[in-house]
Short mmCIF file of C-alpha atoms and ligand atoms in Angstrom, two decimals:
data_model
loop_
_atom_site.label_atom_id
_atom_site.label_comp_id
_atom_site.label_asym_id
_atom_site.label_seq_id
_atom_site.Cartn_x
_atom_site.Cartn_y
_atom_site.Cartn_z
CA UNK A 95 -45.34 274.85 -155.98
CA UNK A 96 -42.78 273.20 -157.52
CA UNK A 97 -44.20 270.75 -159.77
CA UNK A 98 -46.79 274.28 -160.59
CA UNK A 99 -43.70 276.20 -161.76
CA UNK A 100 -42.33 272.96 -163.75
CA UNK A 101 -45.63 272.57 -165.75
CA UNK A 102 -46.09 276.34 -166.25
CA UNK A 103 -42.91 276.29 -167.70
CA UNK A 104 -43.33 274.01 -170.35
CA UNK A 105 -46.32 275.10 -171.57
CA UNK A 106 -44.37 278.12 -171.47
CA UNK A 107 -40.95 276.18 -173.40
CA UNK A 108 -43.47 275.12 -175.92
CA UNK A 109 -45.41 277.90 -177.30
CA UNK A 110 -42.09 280.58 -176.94
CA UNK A 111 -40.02 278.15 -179.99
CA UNK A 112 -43.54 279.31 -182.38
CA UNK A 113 -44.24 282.87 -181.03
CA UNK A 114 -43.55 285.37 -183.87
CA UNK A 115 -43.15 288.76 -182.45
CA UNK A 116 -43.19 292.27 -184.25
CA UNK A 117 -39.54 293.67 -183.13
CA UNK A 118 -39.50 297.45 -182.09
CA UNK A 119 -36.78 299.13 -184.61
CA UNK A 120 -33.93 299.93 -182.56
CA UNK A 121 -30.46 301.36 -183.60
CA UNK A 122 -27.43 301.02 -182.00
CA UNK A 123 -27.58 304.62 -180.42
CA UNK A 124 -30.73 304.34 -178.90
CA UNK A 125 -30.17 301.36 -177.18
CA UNK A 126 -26.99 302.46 -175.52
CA UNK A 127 -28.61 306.05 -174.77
CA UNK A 128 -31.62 304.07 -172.93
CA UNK A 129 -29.40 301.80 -171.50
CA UNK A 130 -27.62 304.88 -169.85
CA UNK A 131 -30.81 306.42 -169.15
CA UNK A 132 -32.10 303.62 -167.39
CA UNK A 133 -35.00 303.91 -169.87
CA UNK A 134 -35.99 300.32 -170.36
CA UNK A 135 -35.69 299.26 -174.35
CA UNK A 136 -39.16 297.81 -175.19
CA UNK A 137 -41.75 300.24 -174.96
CA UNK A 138 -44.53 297.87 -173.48
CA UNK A 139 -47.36 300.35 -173.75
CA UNK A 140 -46.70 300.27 -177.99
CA UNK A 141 -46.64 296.63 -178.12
CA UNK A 142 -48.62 294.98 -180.85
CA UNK A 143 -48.92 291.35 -179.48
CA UNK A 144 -50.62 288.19 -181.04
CA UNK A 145 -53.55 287.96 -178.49
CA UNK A 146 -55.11 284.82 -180.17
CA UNK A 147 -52.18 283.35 -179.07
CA UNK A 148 -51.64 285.32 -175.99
CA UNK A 149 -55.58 283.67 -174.84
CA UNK A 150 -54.62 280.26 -175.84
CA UNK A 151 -51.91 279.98 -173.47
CA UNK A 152 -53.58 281.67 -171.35
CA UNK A 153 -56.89 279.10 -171.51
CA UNK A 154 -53.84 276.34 -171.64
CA UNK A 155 -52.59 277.55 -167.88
CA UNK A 156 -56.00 277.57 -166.74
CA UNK A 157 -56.83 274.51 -167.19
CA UNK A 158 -53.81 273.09 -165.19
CA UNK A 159 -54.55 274.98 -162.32
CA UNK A 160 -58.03 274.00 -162.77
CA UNK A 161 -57.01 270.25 -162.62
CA UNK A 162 -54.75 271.23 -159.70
CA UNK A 163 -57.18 272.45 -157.81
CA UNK A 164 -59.92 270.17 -158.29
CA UNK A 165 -60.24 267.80 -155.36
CA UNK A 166 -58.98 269.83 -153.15
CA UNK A 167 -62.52 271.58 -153.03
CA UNK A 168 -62.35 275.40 -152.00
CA UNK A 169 -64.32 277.93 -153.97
CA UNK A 170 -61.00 279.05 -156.02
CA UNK A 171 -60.50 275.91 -157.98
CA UNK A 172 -64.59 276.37 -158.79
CA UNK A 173 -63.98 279.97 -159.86
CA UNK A 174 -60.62 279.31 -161.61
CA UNK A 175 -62.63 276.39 -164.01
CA UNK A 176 -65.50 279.07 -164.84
CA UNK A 177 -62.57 281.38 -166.10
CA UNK A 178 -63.67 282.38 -169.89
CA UNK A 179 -62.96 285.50 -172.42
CA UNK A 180 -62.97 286.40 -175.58
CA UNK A 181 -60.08 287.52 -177.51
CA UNK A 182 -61.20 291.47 -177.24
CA UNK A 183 -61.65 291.32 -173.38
CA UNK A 184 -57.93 289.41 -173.07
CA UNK A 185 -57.11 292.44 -175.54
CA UNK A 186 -58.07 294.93 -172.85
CA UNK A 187 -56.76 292.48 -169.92
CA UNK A 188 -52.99 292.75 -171.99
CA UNK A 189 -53.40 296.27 -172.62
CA UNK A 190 -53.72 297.30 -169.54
CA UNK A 191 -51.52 294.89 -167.71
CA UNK A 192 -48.34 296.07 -170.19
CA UNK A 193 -49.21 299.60 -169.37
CA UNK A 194 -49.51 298.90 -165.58
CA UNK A 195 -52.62 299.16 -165.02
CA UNK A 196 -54.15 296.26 -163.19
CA UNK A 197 -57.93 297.63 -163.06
CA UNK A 198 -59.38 295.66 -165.28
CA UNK A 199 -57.92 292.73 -163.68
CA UNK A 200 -58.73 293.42 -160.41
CA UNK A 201 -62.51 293.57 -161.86
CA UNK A 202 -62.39 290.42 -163.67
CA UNK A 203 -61.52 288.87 -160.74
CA UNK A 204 -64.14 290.43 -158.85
CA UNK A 205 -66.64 289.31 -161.18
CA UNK A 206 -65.65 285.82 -161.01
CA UNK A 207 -65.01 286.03 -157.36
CA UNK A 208 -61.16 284.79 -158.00
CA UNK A 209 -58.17 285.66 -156.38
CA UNK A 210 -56.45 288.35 -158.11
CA UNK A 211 -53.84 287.16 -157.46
CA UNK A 212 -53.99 284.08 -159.31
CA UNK A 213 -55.64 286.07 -162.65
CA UNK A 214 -52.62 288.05 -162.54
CA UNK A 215 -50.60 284.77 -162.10
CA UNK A 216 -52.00 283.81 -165.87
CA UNK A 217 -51.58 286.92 -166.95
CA UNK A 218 -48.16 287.35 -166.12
CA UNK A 219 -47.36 283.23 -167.29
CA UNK A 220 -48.60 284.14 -170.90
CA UNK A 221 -47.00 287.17 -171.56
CA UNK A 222 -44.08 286.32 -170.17
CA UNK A 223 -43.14 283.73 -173.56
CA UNK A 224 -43.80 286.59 -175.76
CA UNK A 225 -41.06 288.91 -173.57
CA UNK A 226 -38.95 286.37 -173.32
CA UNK A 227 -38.69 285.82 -177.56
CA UNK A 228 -38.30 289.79 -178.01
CA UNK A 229 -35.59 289.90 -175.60
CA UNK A 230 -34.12 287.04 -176.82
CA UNK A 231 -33.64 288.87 -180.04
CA UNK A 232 -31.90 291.80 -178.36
CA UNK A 233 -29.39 290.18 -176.27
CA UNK A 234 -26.92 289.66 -178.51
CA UNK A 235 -26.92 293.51 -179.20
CA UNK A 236 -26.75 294.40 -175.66
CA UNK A 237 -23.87 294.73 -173.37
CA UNK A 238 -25.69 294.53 -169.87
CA UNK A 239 -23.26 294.50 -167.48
CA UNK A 240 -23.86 298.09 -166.64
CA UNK A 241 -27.08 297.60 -164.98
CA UNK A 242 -27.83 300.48 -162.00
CA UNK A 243 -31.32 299.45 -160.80
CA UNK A 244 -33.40 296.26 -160.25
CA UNK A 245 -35.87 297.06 -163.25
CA UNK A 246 -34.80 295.52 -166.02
CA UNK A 247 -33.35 297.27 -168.94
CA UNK A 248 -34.96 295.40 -171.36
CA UNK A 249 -38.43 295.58 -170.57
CA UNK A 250 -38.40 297.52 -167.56
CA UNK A 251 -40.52 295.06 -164.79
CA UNK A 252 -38.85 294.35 -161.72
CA UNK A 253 -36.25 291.45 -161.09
CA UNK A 254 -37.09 288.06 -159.34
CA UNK A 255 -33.75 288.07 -157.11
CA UNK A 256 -30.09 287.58 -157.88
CA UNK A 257 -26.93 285.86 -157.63
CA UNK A 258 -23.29 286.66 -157.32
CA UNK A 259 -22.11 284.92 -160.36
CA UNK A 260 -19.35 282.45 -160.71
CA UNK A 261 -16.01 283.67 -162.03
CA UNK A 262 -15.88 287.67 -161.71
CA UNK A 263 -18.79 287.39 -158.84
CA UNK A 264 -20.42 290.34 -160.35
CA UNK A 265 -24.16 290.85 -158.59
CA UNK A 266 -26.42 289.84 -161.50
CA UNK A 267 -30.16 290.13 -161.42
CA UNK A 268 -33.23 288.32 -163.54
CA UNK A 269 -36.18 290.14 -164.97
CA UNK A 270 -39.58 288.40 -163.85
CA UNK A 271 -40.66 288.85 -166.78
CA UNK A 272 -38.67 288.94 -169.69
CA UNK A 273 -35.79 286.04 -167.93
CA UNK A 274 -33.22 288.93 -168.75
CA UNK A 275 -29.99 289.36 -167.12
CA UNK A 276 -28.49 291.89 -165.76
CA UNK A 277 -25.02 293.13 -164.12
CA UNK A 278 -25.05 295.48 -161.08
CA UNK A 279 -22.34 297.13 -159.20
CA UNK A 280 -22.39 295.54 -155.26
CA UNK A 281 -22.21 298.58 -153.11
CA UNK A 282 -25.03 300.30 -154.73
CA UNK A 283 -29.05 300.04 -153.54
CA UNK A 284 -30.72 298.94 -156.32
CA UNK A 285 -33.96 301.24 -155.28
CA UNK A 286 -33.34 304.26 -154.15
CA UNK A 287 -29.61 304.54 -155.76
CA UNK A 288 -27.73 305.07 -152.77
CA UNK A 289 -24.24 304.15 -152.50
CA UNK A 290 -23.45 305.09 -148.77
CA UNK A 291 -21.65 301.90 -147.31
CA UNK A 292 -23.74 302.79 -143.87
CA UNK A 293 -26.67 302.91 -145.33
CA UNK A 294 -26.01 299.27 -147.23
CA UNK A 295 -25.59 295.75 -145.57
CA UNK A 296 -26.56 292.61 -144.87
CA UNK A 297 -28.81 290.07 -143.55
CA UNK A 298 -28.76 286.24 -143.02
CA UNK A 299 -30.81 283.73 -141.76
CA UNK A 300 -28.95 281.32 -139.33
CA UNK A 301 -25.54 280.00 -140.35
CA UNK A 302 -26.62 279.94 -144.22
CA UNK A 303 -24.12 282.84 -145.62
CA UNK A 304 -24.22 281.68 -149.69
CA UNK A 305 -27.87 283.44 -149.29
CA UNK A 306 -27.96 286.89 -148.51
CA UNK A 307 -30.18 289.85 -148.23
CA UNK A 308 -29.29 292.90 -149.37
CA UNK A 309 -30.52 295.57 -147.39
CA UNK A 310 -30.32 299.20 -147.29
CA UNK A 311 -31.57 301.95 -144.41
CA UNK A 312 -31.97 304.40 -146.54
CA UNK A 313 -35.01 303.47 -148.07
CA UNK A 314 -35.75 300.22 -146.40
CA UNK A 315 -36.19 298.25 -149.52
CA UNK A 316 -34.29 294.58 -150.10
CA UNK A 317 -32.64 292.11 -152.52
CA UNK A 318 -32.12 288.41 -151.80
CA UNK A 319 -29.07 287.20 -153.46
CA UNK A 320 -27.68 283.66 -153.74
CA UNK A 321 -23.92 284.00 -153.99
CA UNK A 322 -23.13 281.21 -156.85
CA UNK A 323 -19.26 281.68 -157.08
CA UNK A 324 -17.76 278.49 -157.26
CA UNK A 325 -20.96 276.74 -158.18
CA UNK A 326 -21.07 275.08 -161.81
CA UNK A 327 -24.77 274.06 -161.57
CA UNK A 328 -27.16 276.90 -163.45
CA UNK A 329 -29.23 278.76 -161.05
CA UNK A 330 -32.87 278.53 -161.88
CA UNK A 331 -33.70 282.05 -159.88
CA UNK A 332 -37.84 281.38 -160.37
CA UNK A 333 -37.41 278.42 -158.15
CA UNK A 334 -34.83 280.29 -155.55
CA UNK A 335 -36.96 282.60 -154.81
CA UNK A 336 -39.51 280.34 -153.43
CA UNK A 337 -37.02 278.43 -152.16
CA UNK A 338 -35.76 281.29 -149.79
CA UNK A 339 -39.14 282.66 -148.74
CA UNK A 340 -37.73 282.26 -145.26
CA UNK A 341 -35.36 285.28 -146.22
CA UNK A 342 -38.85 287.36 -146.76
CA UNK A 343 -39.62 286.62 -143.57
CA UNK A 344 -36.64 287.70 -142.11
CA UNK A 345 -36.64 290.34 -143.76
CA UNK A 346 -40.02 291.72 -143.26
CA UNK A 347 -39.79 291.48 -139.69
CA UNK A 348 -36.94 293.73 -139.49
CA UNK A 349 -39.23 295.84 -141.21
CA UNK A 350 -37.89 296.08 -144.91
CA UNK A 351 -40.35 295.87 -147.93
CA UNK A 352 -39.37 293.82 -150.91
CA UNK A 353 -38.11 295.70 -153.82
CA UNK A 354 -38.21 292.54 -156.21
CA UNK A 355 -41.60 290.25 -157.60
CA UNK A 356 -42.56 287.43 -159.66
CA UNK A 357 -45.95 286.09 -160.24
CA UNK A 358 -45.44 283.35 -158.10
CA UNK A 359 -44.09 284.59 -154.77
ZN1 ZN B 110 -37.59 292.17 -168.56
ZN1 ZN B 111 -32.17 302.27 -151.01
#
């Protein structure tokens, strides 16, 4: 899983330096009034993206799990080599996926008898580059510190985890999508908005207390945070979230539903 996420990402590294994207026009005012609002700052279902390129990293993802899989025999490494589209169905596949829709993926898959779940992992890994430039663009326009929810401000999908960072040990979450960061308050459920200290609390898994669940009753949704104060090493989130998939566990059977998500996990 690893060595998967290391290889994604650099085919990832390497097309994001040459993606050209078409910037939404934003002034100053908007973005802090939708920043307020909570109404995320890239409208994804107006996005005009290159989907030449989006295909060709897509094809490029492919084949590595293709290669990954083969030898290993199984019927998914058989279906993910016949994988194949044009650019207008990857049109309709993008479409859909920024609007939320997964449909159209879920009938792809069908058709090819492949895990959805592994179509929407390709789907997610190329888009994600093209995110990832646009919100580059913004950040240095944005104060984000003011974050009240674990969808991300920028382009509104919902965060991988987070960490209590080093220095003011403010809670800050990562987009799964877009790699933006985000500031949150700590006594405040990232879901459902409650702020009731009995409602909000913790959980741990043995005598490991850096890494933390955030729980709350109200709604029974979670968090997993990785409390980084003190740490100088950057946090690759991505890779802490597998990492603590024990915390899932823990979490799930103590009945709470994960608020957060990433392609991978
Ligand atoms: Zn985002
Ligand atoms: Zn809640």
């Amino acid at each position: 899983m690893l060595r998967l996420y290391r290889d994604i990402f650099n085919i990832q590294r390497r097309h994001l330096s040459r993606l050209d994207v078409e910037m939404p026009a934003l002034e100053e005012l908007q973005i802090r009034a939708r920043l307020e609002e909570g109404i995320p700052l890239v409208d994804r279902s107006a996005l005009r993206l290159d989907t030449q390129r989006f295909l060709e990293i897509l094809m490029e993802i492919k084949e590595l799990l293709a290669r990954r899989s083969r030898g290993k025999g199984g019927a998914q490494g058989e279906a993910i080599a016949t994988l194949d589209m044009g650019v207008e169905e990857a049109e309709g596949l993008l479409r859909d996926r920024l609007r939320g829709d997964f449909r159209s993926l879920q009938r792809k898959a069908d058709e090819l008898s492949l895990n959805p779940d592994i179509l929407n992992l390709l789907v997610h890994a190329s888009l994600a580059p093209f995110m990832q430039r646009m919100a580059g663009k913004l950040h240095p326009r944005l104060d984000l510190d003011q974050g009240l929810s674990a969808a991300c401000p920028v382009c509104g999908e919902p965060a991988v985890m987070g960490f209590n960072r080093d220095g003011d040990g403010m809670r800050v979450l990562e987009c799964s999508l877009c790699s933006t960061r985000w500031g949150t308050p700590r006594m405040l459920c990232l879901f459902c908005g409650s702020t009731d200290q009995k409602k909000l609390g913790y959980l741990f898994a043995g005598e490991d207390r850096t890494r933390r669940i955030h729980i709350c009753k109200a709604c029974k949704k979670y968090i997993k945070i990785t409390d980084c104060q003190g740490r100088t090493e950057e946090i690759v989130l991505p890779l802490e979230d597998l990492f603590t998939a024990y915390l899932d566990e823990v979490a799930a059977r103590k009945g709470y539903e994960r608020g957060c998500r990433t392609a991978l996990s």
